[in-house]
CSV table of C-alpha atoms and ligand atoms in Angstrom, one decimal:
chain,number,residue,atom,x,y,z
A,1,UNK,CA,0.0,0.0,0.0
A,2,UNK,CA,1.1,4.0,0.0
A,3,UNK,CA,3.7,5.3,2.1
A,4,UNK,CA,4.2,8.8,3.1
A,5,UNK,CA,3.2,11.6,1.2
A,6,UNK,CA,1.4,9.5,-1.6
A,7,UNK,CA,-0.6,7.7,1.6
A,8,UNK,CA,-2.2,11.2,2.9
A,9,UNK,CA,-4.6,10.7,-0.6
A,10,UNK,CA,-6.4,8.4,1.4
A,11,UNK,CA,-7.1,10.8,4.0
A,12,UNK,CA,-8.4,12.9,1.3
A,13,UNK,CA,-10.2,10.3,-0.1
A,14,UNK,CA,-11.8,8.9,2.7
A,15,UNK,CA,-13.6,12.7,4.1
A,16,UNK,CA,-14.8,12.8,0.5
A,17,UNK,CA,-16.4,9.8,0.4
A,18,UNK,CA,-17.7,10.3,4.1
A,19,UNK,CA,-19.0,13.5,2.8
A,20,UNK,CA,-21.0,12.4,-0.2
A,21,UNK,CA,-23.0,10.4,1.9
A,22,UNK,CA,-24.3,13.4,4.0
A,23,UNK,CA,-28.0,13.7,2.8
A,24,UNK,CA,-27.4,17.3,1.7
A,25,UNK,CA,-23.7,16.7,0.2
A,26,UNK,CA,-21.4,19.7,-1.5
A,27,UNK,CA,-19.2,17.4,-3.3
A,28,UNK,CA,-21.7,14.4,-4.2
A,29,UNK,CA,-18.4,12.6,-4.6
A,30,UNK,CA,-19.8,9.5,-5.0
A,31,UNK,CA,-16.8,7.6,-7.1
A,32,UNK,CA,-15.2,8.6,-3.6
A,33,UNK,CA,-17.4,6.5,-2.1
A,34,UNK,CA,-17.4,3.7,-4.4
A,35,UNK,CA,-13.2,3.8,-4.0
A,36,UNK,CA,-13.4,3.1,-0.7
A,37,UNK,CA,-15.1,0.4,-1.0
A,38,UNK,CA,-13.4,-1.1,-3.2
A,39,UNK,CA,-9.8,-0.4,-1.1
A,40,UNK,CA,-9.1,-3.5,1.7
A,41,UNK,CA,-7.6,-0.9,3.8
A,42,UNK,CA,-8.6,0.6,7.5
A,43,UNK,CA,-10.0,3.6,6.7
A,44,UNK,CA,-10.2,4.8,10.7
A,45,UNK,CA,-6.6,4.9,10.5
A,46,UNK,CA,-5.9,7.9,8.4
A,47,UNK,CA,-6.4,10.8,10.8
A,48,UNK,CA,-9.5,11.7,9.6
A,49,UNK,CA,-12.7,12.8,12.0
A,50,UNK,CA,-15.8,11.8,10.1
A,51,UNK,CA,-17.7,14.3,11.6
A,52,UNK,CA,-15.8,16.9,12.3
A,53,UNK,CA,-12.8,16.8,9.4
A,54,UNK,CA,-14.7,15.3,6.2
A,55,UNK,CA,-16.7,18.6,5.5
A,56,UNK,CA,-13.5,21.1,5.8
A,57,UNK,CA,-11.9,18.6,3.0
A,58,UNK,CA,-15.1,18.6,0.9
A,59,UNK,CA,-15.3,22.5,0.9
A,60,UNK,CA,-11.9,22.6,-0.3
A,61,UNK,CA,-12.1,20.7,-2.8
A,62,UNK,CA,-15.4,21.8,-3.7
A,63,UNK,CA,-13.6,25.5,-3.7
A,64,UNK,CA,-11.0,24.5,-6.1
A,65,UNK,CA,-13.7,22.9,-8.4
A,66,UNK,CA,-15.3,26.5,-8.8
A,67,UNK,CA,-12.2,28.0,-9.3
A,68,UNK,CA,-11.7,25.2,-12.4
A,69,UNK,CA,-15.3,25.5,-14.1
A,70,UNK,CA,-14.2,29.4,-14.2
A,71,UNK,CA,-11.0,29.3,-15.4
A,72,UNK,CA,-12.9,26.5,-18.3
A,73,UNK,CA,-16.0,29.1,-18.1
A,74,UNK,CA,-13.4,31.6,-20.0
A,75,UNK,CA,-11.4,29.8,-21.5
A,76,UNK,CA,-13.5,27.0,-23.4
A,77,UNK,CA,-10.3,25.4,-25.6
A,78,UNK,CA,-7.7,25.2,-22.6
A,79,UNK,CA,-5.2,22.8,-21.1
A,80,UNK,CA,-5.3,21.5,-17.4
A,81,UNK,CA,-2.9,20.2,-15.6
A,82,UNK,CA,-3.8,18.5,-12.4
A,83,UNK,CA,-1.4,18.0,-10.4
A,84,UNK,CA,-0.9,15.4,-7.1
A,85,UNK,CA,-4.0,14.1,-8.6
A,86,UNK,CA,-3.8,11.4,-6.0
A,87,UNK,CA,-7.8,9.7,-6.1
A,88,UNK,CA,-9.7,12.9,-6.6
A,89,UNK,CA,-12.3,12.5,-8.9
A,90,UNK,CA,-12.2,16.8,-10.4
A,91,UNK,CA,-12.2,15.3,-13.9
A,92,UNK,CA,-15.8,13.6,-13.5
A,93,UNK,CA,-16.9,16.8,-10.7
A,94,UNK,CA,-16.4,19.3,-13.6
A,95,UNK,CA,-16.9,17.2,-16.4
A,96,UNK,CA,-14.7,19.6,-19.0
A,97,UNK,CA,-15.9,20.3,-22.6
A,98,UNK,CA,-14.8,19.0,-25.8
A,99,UNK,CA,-12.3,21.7,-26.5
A,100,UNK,CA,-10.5,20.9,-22.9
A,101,UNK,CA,-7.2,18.5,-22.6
A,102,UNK,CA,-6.9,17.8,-19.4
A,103,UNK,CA,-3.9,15.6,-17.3
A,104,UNK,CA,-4.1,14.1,-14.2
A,105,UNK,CA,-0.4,13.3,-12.9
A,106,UNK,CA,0.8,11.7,-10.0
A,107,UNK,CA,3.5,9.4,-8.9
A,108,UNK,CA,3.3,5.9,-10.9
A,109,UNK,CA,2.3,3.9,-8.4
A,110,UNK,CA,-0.6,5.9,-7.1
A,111,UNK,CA,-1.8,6.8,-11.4
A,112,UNK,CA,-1.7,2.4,-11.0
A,113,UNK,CA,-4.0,2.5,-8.3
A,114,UNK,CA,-6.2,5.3,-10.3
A,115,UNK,CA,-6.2,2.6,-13.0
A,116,UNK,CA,-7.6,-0.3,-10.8
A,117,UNK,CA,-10.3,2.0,-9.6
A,118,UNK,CA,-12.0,4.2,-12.1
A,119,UNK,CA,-13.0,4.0,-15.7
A,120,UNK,CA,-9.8,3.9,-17.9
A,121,UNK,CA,-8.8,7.4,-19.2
A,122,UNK,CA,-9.7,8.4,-23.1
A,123,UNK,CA,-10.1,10.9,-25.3
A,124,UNK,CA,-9.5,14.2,-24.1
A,125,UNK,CA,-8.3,12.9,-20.6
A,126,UNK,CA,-4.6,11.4,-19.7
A,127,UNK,CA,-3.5,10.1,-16.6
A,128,UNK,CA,0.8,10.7,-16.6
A,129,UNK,CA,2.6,8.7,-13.7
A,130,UNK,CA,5.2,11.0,-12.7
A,131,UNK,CA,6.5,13.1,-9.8
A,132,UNK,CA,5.9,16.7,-10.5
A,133,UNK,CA,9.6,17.7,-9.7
A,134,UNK,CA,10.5,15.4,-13.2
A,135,UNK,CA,12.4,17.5,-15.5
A,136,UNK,CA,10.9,15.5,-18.8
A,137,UNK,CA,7.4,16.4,-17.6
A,138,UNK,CA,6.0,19.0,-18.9
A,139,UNK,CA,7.6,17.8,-22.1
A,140,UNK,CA,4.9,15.1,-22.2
A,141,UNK,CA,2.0,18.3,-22.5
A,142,UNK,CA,1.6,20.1,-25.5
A,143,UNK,CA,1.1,24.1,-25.4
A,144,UNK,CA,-0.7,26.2,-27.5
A,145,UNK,CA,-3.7,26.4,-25.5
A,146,UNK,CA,-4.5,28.5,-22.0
A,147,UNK,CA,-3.0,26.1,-19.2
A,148,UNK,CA,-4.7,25.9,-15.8
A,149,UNK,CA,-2.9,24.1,-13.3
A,150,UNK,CA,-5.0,23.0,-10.3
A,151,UNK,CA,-2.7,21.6,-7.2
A,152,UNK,CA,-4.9,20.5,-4.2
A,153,UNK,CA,-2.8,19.0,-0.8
A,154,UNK,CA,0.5,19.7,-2.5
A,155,UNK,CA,2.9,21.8,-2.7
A,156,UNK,CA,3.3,21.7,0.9
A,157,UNK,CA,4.8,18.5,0.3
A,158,UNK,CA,7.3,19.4,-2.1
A,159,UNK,CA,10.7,21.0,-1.2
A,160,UNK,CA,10.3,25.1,-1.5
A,161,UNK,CA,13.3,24.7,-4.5
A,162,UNK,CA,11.2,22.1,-5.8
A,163,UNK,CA,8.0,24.3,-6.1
A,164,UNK,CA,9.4,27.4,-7.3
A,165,UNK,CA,11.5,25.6,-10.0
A,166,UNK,CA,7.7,24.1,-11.2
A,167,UNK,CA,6.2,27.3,-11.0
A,168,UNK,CA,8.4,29.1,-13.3
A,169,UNK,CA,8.9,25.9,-15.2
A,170,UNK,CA,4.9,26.0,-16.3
A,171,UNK,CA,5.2,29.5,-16.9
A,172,UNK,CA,7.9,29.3,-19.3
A,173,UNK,CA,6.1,26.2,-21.0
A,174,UNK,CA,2.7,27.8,-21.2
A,175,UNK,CA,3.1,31.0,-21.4
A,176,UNK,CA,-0.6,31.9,-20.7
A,177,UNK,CA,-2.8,30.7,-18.1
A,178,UNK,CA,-3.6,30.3,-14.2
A,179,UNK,CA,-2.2,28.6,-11.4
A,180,UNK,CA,-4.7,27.4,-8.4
A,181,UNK,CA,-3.8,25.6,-5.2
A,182,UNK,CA,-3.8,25.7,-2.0
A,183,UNK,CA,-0.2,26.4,0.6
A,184,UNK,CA,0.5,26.2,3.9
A,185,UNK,CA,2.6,29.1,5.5
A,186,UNK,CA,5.6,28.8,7.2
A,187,UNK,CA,4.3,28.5,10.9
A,188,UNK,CA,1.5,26.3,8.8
A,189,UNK,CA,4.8,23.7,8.2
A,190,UNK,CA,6.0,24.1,12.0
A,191,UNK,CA,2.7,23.1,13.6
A,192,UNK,CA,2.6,19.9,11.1
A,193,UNK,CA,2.9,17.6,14.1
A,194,UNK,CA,-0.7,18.5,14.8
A,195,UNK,CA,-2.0,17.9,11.5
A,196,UNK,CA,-3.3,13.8,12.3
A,197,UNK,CA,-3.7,13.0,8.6
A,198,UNK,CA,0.1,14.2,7.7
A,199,UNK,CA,1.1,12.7,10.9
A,200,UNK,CA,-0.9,9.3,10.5
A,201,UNK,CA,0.7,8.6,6.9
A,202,UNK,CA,3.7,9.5,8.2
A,203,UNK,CA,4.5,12.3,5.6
A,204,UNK,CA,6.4,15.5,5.9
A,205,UNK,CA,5.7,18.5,4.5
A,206,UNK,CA,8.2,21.4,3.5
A,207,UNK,CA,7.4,24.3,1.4
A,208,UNK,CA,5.5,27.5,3.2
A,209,UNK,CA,4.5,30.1,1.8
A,210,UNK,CA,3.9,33.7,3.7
A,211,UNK,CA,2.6,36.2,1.2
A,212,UNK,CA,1.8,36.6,-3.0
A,213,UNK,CA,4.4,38.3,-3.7
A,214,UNK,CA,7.1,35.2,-3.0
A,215,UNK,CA,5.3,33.5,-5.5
A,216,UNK,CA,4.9,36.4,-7.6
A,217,UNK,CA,8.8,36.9,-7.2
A,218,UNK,CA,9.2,33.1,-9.2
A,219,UNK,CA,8.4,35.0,-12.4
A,220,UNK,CA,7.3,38.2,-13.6
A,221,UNK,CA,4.7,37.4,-15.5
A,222,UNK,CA,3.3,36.2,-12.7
A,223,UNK,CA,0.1,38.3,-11.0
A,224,UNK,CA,-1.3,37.2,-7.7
A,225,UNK,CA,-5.4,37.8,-8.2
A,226,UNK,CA,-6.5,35.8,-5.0
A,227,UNK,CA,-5.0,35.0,-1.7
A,228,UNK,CA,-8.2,33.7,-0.1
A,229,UNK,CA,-7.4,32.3,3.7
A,230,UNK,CA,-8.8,29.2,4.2
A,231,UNK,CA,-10.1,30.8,7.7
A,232,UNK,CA,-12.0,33.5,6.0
A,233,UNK,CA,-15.8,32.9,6.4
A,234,UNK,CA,-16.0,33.6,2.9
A,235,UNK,CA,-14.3,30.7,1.5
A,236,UNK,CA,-17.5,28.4,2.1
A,237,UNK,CA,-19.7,30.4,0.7
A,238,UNK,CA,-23.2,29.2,1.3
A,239,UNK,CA,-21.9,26.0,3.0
A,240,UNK,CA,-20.2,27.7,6.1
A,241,UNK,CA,-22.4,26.3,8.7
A,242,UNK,CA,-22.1,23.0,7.9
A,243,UNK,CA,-18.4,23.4,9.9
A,244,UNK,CA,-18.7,22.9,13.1
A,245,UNK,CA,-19.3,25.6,15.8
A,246,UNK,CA,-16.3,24.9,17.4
A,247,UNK,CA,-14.6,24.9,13.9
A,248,UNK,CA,-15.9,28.2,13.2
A,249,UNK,CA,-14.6,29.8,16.4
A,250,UNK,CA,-11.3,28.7,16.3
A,251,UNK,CA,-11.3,30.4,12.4
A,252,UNK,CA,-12.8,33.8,13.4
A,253,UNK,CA,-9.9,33.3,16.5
A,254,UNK,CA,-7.1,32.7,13.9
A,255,UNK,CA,-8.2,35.4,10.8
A,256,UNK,CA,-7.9,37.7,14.3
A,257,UNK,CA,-4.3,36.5,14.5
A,258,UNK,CA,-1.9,37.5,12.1
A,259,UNK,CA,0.5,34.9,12.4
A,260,UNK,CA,-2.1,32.2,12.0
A,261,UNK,CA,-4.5,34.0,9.1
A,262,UNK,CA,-2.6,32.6,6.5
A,263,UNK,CA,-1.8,29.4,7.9
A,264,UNK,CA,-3.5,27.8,5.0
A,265,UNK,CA,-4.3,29.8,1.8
A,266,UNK,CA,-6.1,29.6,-1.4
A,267,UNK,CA,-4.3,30.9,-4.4
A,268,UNK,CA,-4.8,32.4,-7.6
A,269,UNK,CA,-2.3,33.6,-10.2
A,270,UNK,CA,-2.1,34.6,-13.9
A,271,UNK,CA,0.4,34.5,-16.1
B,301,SAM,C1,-2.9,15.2,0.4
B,301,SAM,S1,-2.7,14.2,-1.1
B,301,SAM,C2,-3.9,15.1,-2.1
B,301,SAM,C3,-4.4,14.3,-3.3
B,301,SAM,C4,-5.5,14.9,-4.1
B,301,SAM,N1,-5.1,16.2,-4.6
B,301,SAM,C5,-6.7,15.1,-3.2
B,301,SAM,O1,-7.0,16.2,-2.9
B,301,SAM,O2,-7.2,14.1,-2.8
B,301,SAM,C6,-1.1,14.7,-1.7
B,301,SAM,C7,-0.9,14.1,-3.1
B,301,SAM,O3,0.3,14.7,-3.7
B,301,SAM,C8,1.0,13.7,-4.3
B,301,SAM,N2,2.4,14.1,-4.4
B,301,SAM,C9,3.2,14.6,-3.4
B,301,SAM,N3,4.4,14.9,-3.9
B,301,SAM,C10,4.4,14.6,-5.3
B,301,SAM,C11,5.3,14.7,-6.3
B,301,SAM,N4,6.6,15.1,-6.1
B,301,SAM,N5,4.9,14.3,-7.6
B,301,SAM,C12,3.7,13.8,-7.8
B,301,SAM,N6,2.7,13.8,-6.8
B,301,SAM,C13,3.1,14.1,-5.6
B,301,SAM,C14,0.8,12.5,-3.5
B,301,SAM,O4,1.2,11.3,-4.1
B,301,SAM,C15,-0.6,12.6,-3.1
B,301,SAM,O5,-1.5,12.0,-4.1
């Protein structure tokens, strides 16, 4: 089975799966659901609370879903590259148009896992088993079309030479497009030791990130147009009070506190 970083997918996994049973359910994740079942593995082990952890991982993912059908919304004929795909199902959540070539990469062995558990990949769709840090990578994706490339749990996990050196790598690729993720800050990497789905597959991560401009520092082309906190009441939108009270206090708490406001963060950038 997975080993560090490539094992805190089935955290992931798992709250998304939890979550798509929830009678009024965000993600309606239900290939999430269907994975699990199909996995012999002891789900209970992976750090994850159903009731109190699966919704904050649904939102996420649900967030960087939106920001995907937008970026597609404007840019019909486009290119997106998915990266640390692990077992999220975005592909079949957004359901891209014609026009859209889209690439869901990951390390090989977790792409072979992919393989054994959801339909096989055609047409439009690739699945690329590789670690993001390859240098031959991004020659595997043609250009000519916008790119968007969607990162979800991370680039926390990859060294911070590592991440830049992707960054400006897709930029220089591309040329044109938008980069989404998520990043954990600095003090976001020191308190990883609380963090039981990181700690439960025993993972590390590495790269924080304190402010836009560092990433808009990788390349000048590079525009910052969101740095949405992940503590902002904002960032669930309708869904907010399906986090728990005690959830929700700790965030007003923490967007109160400047050295733990961008602890995790949503970003957006142009190029
Ligand atoms: C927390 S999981 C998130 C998976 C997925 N994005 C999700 O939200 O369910 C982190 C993922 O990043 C992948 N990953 C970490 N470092 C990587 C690297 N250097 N190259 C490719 N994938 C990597 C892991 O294999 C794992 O699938």
């Amino acid at each position: 089975m997975l080993t560090g970083e490539k094992a805190t997918l089935l955290a992931t996994l798992y709250a998304r799966a939890i979550e798509s049973a929830a009678p009024d359910s965000v993600l309606h994740d239900t290939m999430a659901a269907h994975a699990i079942a199909n996995l012999d593995y002891d789900f209970t082990k992976v750090g994850i609370r159903p009731k109190k952890d699966a919704i904050g991982v649904a939102l996420r993912a649900w967030h960087l879903d939106n920001w995907t059908r937008d970026f597609l919304a404007t840019h019909p004929a486009a290119t997106v590259l998915h990266l640390g795909c692990g077992l999220d199902t975005r592909y079949y959540r957004v359901a891209p148009g014609p026009s859209v070539q889209w690439f869901d990469v990951d390390y090989p062995e977790v792409i072979t896992l992919r393989e054994q558990l959801y339909p096989p990949a055609t047409g439009n769709y690739h699945l690329i088993g590789s670690s993001v840090t390859d240098p031959g990578l991004l020659a595997r994706i043609p250009t000519g079309q916008p790119v968007l490339m969607v990162a979800e749990g991370l680039t926390m996990y990859l060294h911070p030479a590592e991440g830049t050196a992707l960054i400006g790598q897709i930029v220089e690729h591309f040329g044109h497009g938008q980069l989404i993720f998520d990043a954990l800050s600095r003090r976001g990497i020191k308190l990883q030791r609380y963090n039981k789905a990181i700690q439960a597959a025993g993972a590390k991560v590495f790269w924080g990130i304190d402010n836009p401009t560092e990433l808009e520092e990788i390349d000048h082309r590079l525009r910052c147009t969101t740095a949405l906190s992940a503590m902002d009441p904002t960032f669930p939108g309708p869904h907010l009070k399906k986090l728990s009270f005690g959830y929700r206090a700790f965030a007003r708490l923490a967007m109160a506190s400047r050295s733990l406001r961008n602890v995790a963060v949503f970003y957006r950038l142009d190029f």
